[in-house]
CSV table of C-alpha atoms in Angstrom, one decimal:
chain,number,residue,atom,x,y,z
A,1,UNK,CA,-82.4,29.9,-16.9
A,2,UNK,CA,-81.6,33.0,-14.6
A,3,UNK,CA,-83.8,34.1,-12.2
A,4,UNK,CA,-85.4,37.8,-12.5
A,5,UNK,CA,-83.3,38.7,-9.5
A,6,UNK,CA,-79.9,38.2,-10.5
A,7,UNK,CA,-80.9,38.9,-14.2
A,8,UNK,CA,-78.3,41.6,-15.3
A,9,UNK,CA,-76.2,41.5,-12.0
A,10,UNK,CA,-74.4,38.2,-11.9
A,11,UNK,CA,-71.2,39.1,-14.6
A,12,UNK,CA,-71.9,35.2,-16.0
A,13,UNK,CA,-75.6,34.6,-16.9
A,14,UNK,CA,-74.3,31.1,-17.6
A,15,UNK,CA,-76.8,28.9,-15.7
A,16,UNK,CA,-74.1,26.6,-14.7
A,17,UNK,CA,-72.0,29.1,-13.0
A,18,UNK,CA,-71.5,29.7,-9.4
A,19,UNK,CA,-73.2,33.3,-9.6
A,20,UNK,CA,-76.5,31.7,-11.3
A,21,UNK,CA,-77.1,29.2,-9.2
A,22,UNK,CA,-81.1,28.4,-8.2
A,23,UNK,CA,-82.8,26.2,-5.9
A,24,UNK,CA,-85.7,28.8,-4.8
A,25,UNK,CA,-86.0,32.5,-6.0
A,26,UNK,CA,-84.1,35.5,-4.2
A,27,UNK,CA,-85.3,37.1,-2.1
A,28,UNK,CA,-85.1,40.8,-3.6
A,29,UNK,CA,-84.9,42.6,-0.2
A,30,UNK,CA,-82.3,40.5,1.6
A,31,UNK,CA,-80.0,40.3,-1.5
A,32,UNK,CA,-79.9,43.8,-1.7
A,33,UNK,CA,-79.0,44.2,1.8
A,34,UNK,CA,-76.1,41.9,1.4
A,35,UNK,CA,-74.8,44.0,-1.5
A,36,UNK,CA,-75.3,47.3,0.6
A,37,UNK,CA,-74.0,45.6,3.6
A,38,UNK,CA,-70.3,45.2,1.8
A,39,UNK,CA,-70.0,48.5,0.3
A,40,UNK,CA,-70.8,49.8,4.2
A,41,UNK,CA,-68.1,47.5,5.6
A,42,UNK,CA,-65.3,48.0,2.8
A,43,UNK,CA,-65.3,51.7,4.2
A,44,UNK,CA,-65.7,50.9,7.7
A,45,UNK,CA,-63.5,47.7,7.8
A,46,UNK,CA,-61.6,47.3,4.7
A,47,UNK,CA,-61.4,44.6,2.6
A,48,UNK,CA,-59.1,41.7,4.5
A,49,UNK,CA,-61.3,42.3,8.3
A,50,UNK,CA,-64.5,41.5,6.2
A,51,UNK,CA,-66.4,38.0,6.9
A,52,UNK,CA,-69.1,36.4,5.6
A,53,UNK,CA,-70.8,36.4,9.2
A,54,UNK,CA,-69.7,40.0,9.5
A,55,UNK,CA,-71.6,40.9,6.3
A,56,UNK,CA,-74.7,38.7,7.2
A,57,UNK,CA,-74.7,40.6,10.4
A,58,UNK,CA,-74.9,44.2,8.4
A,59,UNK,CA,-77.3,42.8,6.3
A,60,UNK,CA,-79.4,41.9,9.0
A,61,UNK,CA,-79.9,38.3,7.0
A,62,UNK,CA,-78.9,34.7,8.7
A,63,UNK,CA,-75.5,33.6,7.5
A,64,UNK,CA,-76.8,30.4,5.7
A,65,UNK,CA,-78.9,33.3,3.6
A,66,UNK,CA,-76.0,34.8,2.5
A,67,UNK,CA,-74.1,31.3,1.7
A,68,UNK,CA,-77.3,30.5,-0.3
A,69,UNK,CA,-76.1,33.1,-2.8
A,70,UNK,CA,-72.7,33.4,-2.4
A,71,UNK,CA,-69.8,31.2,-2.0
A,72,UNK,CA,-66.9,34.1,-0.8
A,73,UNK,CA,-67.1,37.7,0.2
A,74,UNK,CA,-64.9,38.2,-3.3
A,75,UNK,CA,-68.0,37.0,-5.2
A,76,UNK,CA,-70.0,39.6,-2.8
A,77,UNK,CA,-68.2,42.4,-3.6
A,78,UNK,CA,-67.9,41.9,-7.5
A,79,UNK,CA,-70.9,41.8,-8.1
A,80,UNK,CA,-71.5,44.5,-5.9
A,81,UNK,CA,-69.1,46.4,-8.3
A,82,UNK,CA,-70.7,45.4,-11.3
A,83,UNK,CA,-74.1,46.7,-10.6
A,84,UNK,CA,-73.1,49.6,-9.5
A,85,UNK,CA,-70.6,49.9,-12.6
A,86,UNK,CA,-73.0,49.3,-15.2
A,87,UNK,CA,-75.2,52.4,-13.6
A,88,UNK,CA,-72.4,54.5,-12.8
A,89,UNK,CA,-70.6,53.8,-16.3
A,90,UNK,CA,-73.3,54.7,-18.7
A,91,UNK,CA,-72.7,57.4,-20.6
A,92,UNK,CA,-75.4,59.0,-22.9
A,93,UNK,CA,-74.8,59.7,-26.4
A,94,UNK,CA,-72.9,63.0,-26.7
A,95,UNK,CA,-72.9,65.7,-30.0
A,96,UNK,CA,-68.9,64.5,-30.9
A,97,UNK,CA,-67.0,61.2,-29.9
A,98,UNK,CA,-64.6,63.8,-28.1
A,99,UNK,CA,-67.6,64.3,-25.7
A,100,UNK,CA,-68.5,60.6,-25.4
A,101,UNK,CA,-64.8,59.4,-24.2
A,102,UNK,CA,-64.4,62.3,-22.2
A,103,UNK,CA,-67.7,61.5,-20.0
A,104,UNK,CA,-66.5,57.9,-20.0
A,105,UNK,CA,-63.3,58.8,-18.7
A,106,UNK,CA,-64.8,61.0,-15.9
A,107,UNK,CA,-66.9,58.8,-14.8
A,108,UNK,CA,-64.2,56.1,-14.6
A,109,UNK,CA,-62.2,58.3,-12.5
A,110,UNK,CA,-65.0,59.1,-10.1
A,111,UNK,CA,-65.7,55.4,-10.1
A,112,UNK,CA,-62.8,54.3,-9.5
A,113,UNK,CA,-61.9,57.3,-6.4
A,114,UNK,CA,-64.9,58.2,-4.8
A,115,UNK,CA,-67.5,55.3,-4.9
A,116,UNK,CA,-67.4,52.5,-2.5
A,117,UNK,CA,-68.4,49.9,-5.5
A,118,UNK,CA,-65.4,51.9,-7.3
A,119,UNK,CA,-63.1,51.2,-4.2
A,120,UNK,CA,-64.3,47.6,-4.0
A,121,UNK,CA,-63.4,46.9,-7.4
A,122,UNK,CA,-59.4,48.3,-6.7
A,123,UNK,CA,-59.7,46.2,-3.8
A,124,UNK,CA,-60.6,43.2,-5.7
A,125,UNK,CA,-58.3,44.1,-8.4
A,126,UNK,CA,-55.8,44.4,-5.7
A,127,UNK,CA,-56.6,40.4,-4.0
A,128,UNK,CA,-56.5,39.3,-7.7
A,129,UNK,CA,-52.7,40.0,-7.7
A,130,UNK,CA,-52.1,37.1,-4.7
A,131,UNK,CA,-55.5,35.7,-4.6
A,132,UNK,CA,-55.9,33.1,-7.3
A,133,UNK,CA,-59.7,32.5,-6.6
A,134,UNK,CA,-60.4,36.5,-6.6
A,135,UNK,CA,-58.1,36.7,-9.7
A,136,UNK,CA,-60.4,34.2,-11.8
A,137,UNK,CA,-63.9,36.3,-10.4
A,138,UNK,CA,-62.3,39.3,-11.9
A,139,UNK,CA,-60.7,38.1,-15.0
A,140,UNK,CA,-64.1,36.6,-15.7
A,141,UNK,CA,-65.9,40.2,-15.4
A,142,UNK,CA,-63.6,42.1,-17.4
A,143,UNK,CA,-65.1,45.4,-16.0
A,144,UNK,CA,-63.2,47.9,-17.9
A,145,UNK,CA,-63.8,46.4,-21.5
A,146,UNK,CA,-67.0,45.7,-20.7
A,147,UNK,CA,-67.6,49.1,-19.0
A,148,UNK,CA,-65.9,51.1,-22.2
A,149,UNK,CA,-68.0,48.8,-24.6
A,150,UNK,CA,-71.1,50.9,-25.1
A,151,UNK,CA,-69.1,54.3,-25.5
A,152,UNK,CA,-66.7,52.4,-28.0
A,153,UNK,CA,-68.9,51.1,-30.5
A,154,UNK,CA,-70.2,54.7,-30.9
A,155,UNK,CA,-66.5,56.1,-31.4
A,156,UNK,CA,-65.7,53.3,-33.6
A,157,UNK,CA,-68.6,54.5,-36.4
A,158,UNK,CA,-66.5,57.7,-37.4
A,159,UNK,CA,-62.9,56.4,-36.0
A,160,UNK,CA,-61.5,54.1,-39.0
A,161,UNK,CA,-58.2,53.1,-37.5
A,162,UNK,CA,-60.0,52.2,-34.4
A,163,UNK,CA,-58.1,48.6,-33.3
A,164,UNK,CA,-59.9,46.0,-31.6
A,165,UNK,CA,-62.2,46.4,-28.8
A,166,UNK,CA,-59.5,44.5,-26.2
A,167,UNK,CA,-56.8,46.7,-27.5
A,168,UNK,CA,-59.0,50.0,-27.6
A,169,UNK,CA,-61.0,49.6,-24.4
A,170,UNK,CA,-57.4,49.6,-22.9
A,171,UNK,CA,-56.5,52.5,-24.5
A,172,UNK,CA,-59.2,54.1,-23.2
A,173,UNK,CA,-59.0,53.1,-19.9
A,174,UNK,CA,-55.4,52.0,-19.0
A,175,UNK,CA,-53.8,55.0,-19.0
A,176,UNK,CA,-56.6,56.8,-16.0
A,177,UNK,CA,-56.9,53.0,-14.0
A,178,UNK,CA,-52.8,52.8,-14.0
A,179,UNK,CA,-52.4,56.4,-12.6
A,180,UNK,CA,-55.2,55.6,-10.1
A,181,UNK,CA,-53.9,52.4,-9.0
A,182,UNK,CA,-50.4,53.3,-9.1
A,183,UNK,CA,-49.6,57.2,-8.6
A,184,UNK,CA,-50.9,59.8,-5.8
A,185,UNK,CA,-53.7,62.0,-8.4
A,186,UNK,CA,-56.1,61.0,-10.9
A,187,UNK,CA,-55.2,62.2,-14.4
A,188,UNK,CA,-56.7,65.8,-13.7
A,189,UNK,CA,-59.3,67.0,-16.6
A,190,UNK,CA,-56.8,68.7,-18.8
A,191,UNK,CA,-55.0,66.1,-19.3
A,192,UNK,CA,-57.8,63.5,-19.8
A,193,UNK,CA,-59.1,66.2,-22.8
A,194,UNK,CA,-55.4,65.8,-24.0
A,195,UNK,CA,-55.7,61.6,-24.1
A,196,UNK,CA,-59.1,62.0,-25.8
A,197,UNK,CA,-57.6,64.1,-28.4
A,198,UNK,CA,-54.4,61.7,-28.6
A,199,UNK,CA,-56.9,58.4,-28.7
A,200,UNK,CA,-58.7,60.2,-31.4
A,201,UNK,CA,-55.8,60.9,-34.1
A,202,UNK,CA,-54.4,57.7,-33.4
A,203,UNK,CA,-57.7,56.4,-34.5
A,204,UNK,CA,-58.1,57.9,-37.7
A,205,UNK,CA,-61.2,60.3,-36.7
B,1,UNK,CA,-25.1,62.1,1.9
B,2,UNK,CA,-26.3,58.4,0.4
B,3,UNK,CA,-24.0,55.2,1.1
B,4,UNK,CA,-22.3,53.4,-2.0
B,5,UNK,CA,-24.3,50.4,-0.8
B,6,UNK,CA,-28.1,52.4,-1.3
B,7,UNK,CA,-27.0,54.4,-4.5
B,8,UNK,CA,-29.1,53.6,-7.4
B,9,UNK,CA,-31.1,51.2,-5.6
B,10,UNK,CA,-33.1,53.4,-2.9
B,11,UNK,CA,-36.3,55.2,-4.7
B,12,UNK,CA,-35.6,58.1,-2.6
B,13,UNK,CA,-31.8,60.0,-2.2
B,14,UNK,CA,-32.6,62.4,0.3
B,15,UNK,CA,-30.6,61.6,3.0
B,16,UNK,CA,-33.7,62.4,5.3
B,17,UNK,CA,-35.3,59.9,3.8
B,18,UNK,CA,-35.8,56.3,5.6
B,19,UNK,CA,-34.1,54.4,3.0
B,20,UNK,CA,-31.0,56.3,3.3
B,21,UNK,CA,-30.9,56.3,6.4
B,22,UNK,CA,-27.5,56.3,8.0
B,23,UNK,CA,-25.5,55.0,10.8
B,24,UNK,CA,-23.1,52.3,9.9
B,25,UNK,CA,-22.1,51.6,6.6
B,26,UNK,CA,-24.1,48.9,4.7
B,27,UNK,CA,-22.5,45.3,4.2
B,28,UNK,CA,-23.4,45.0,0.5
B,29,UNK,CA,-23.3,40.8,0.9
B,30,UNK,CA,-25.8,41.0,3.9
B,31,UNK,CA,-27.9,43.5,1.9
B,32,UNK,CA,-28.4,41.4,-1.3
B,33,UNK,CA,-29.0,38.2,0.4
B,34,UNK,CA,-31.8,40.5,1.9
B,35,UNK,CA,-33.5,41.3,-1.1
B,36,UNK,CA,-32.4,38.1,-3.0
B,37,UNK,CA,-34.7,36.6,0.0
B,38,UNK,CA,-37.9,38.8,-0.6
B,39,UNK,CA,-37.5,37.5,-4.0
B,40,UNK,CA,-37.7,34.2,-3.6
B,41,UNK,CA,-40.1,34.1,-0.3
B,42,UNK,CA,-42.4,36.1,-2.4
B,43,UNK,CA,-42.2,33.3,-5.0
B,44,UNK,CA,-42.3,30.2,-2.0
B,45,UNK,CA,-44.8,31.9,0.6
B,46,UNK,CA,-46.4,35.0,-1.0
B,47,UNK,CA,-46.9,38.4,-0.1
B,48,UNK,CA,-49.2,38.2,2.9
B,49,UNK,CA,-47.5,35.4,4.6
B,50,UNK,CA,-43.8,37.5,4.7
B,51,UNK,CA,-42.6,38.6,7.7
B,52,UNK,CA,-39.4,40.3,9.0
B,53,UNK,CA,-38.1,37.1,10.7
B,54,UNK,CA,-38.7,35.0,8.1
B,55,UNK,CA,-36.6,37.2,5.5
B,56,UNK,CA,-33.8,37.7,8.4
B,57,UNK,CA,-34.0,33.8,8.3
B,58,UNK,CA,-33.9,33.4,4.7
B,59,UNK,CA,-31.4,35.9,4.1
B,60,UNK,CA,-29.2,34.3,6.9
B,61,UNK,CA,-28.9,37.5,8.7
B,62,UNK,CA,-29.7,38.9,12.2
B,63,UNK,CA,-33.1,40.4,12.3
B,64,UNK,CA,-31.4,43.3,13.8
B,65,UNK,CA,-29.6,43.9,10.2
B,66,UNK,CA,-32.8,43.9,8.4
B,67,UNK,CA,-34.5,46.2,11.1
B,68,UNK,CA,-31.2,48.6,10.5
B,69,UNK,CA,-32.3,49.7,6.9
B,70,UNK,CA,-35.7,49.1,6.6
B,71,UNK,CA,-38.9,49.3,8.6
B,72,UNK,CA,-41.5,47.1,6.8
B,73,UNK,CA,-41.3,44.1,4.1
B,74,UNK,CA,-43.0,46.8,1.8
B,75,UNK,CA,-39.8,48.9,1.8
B,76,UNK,CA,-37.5,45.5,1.1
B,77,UNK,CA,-39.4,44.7,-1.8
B,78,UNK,CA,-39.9,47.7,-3.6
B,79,UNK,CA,-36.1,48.0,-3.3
B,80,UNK,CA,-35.4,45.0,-4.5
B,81,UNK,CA,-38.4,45.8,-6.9
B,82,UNK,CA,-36.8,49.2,-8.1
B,83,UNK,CA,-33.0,47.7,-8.4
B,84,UNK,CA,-34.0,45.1,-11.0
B,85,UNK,CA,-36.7,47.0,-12.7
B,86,UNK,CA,-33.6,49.6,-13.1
B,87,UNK,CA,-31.8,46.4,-15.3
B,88,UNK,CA,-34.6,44.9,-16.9
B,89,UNK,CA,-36.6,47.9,-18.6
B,90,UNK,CA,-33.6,49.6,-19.5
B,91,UNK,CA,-34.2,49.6,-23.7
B,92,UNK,CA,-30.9,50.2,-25.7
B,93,UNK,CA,-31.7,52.7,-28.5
B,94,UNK,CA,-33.1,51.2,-31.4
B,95,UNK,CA,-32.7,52.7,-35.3
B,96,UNK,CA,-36.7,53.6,-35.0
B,97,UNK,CA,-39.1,55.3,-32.2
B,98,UNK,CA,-41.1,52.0,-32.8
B,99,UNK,CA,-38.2,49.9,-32.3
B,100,UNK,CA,-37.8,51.5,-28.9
B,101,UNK,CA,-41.4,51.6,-28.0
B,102,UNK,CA,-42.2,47.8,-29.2
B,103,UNK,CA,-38.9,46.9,-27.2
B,104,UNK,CA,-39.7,48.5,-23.9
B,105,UNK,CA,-43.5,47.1,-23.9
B,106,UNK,CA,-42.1,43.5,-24.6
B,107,UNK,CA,-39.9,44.2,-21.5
B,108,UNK,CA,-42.5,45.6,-19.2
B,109,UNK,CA,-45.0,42.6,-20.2
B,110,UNK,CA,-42.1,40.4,-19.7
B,111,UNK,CA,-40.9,42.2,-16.1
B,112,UNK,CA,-44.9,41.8,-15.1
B,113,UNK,CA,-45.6,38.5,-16.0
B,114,UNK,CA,-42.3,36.2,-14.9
B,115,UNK,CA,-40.1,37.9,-13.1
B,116,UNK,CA,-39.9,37.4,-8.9
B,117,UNK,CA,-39.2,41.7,-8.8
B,118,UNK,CA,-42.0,42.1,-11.4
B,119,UNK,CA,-44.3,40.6,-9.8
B,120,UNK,CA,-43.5,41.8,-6.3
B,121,UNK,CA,-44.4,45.3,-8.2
B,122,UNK,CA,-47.5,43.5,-8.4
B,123,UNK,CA,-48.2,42.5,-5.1
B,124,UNK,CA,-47.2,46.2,-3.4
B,125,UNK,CA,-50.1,47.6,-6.4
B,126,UNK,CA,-51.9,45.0,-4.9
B,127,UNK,CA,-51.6,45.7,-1.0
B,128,UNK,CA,-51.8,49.7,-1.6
B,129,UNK,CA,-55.2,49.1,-2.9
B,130,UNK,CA,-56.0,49.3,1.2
B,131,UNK,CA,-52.8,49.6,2.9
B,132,UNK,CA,-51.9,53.5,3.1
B,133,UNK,CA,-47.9,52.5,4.1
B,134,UNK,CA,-48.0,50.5,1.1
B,135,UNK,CA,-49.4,53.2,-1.2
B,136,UNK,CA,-47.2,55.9,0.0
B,137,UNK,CA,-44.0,53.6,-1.0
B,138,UNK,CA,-45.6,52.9,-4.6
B,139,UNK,CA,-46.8,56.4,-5.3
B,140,UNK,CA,-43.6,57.2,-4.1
B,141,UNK,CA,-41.5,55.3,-6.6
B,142,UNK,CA,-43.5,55.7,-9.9
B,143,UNK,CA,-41.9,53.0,-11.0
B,144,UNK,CA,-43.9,53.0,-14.3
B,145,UNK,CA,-43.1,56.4,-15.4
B,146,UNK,CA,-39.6,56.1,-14.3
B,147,UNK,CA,-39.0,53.1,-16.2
B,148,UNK,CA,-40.5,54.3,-19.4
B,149,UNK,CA,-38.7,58.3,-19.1
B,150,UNK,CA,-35.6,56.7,-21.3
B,151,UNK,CA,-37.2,55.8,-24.2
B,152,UNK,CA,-39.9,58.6,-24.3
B,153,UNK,CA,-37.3,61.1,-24.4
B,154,UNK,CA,-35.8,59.5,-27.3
B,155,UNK,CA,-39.2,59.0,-29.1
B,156,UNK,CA,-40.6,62.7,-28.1
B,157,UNK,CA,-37.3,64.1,-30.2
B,158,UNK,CA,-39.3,62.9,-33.6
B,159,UNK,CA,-42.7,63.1,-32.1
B,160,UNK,CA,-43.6,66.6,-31.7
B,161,UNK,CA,-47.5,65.8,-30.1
B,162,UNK,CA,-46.6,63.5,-28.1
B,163,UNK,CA,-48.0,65.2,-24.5
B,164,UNK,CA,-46.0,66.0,-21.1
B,165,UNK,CA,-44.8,62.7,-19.5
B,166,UNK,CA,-47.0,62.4,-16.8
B,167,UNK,CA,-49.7,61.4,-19.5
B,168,UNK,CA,-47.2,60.0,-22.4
B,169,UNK,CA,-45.9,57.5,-20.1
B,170,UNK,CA,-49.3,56.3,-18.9
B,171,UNK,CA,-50.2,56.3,-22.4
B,172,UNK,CA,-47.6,53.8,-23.6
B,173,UNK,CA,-48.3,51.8,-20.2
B,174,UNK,CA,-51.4,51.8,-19.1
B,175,UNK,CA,-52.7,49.3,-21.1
B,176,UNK,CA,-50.0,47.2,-20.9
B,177,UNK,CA,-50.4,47.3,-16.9
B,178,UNK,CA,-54.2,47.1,-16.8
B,179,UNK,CA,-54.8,44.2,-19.0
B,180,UNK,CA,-51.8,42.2,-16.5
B,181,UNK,CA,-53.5,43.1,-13.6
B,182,UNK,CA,-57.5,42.9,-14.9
B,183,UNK,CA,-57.6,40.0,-17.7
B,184,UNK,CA,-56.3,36.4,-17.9
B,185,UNK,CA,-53.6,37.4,-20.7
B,186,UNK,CA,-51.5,40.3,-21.4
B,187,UNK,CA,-51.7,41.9,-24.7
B,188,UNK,CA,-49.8,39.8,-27.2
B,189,UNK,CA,-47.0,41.2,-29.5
B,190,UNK,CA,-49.7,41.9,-32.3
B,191,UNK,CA,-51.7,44.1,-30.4
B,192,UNK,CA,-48.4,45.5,-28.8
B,193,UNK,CA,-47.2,46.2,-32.1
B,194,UNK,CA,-50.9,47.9,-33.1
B,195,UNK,CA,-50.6,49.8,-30.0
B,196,UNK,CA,-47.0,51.4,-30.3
B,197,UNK,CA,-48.4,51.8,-34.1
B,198,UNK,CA,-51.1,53.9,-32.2
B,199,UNK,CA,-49.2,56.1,-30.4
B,200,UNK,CA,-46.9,57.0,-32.8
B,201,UNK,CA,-49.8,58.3,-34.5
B,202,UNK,CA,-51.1,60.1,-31.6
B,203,UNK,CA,-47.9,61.9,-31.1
B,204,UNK,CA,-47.3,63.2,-34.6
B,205,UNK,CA,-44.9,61.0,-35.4
């Protein structure tokens, strides 16, 4: 049983995980505080100078409110990410697949460059490499499959050779989430047109 | 003018440029025990907890030697980073363009997910997520589309769509790259073999 405020927000709606768990209902207001209150201090502060009191203080919530919900600022900030993700990473049905992955992949890039849920999420991703606790949190989500689902199984309809969803959801989205995390530009527009028509022929469509 | 000691090992030849910085001559033993030690304290203490003295101890050097040629434990261990990805992603040319593909992928999954210099590579993605030093060296290097330029020029010979390298190589390993630093697994060989089986359809081959 998941209460109607983390309904759709926790990435596990597994009653007996950490992000479900009860005891009395949410309040709405103060839990949304604490998620604004990390985007705020990942761009003021950064990631490793945040604290649990630091982000009950920017809530304007007690700290023992915040520990009610939350176990570590990692948890926080994911699902932080993954509200805003699943908003920000909705594409509507285009005319042509070729217009579908191409409004996916933009708005990955913008995700992933300008928003501050975007920027938490490379943060996290970042922790996950040293961090074994933030590692499991974002294994668990899986943001980019999960992300590239919807926009997928529309593809997949007219696209034949289309390979599994782990395989093509990294397809999609490896080749823009490398560059980003690893080179100095985005891959500019022209060149995401050019991997949608590349992901396209190697699927069959 | 680079020494004999930095050549093929520093990410950056011009002479101007920190790692080639001059002086003295390098003493190639002191040097390796150097990066040998970011290796294995990366292994013992992880990223975070390095510092400066502690390599200079490890290394059983002066911390004046390691101050001499680099600046920051960030610069020591994409060096060391660099050297062995230079070894272990090398591909010898295989009879087939999915030979060669199939064979570098195995090697970047394998540089990625066990070995010390692979996954310091990890830990400097990691730390440029919201270290700007950090993410300078790492954009810097491009290790990824460095390491893979061998083998795609060979493929691109018999695969007349295959696009400019700055998207090829994130093509080929993106996925690879995202799925090690996102998900529990990386892909296994089937879906590495349905991947390069991908591309080569995507470039014309």
């Amino acid at each position: 049983m998941v209460s109607r405020y983390t309904r759709g927000v926790v990435l596990n709606t597994d009653p007996a995980a950490p992000g479900a768990r009860m005891g009395r209902p949410r309040s709405e207001r103060a839990r949304r505080a604490v998620l604004h209150a990390v985007d705020d201090l990942l761009v003021d502060v950064g990631y490793a100078a945040m604290t649990m009191k630091g982000i009950a203080e920017r809530a304007g919530v007690g700290r023992q409110t915040v520990y009610r919900w939350w176990s570590t600022k990692a948890e926080i900030l994911l699902e932080a990410c993954l509200a805003d993700a699943r908003e920000e990473l909705v594409v509507p049905p285009h005319a042509d697949p070729a217009g579908d992955l191409l409004a996916y992949l933009t708005a990955l890039t913008e995700f992933l460059t300008t928003s501050p849920p975007g920027l938490a999420y490379r943060a996290l991703v970042g922790e996950a490499q040293h961090d074994p606790a933030v590692r499991e949190l974002v294994h668990g989500a899986d943001l980019l499959t999960e992300s590239a689902r919807g926009v997928l199984d529309r593809v997949r309809r007219s696209a034949p050779d289309m390979p599994e969803t782990a395989l093509s959801a990294a397809q999609l989205t490896g080749p823009v989430v490398t560059r980003i995390l690893t080179t100095p530009a985005p891959l500019p527009e022209p060149l995401l047109e050019a991997h949608v028509a590349s992901l396209l022929r190697a699927w069959g469509r």
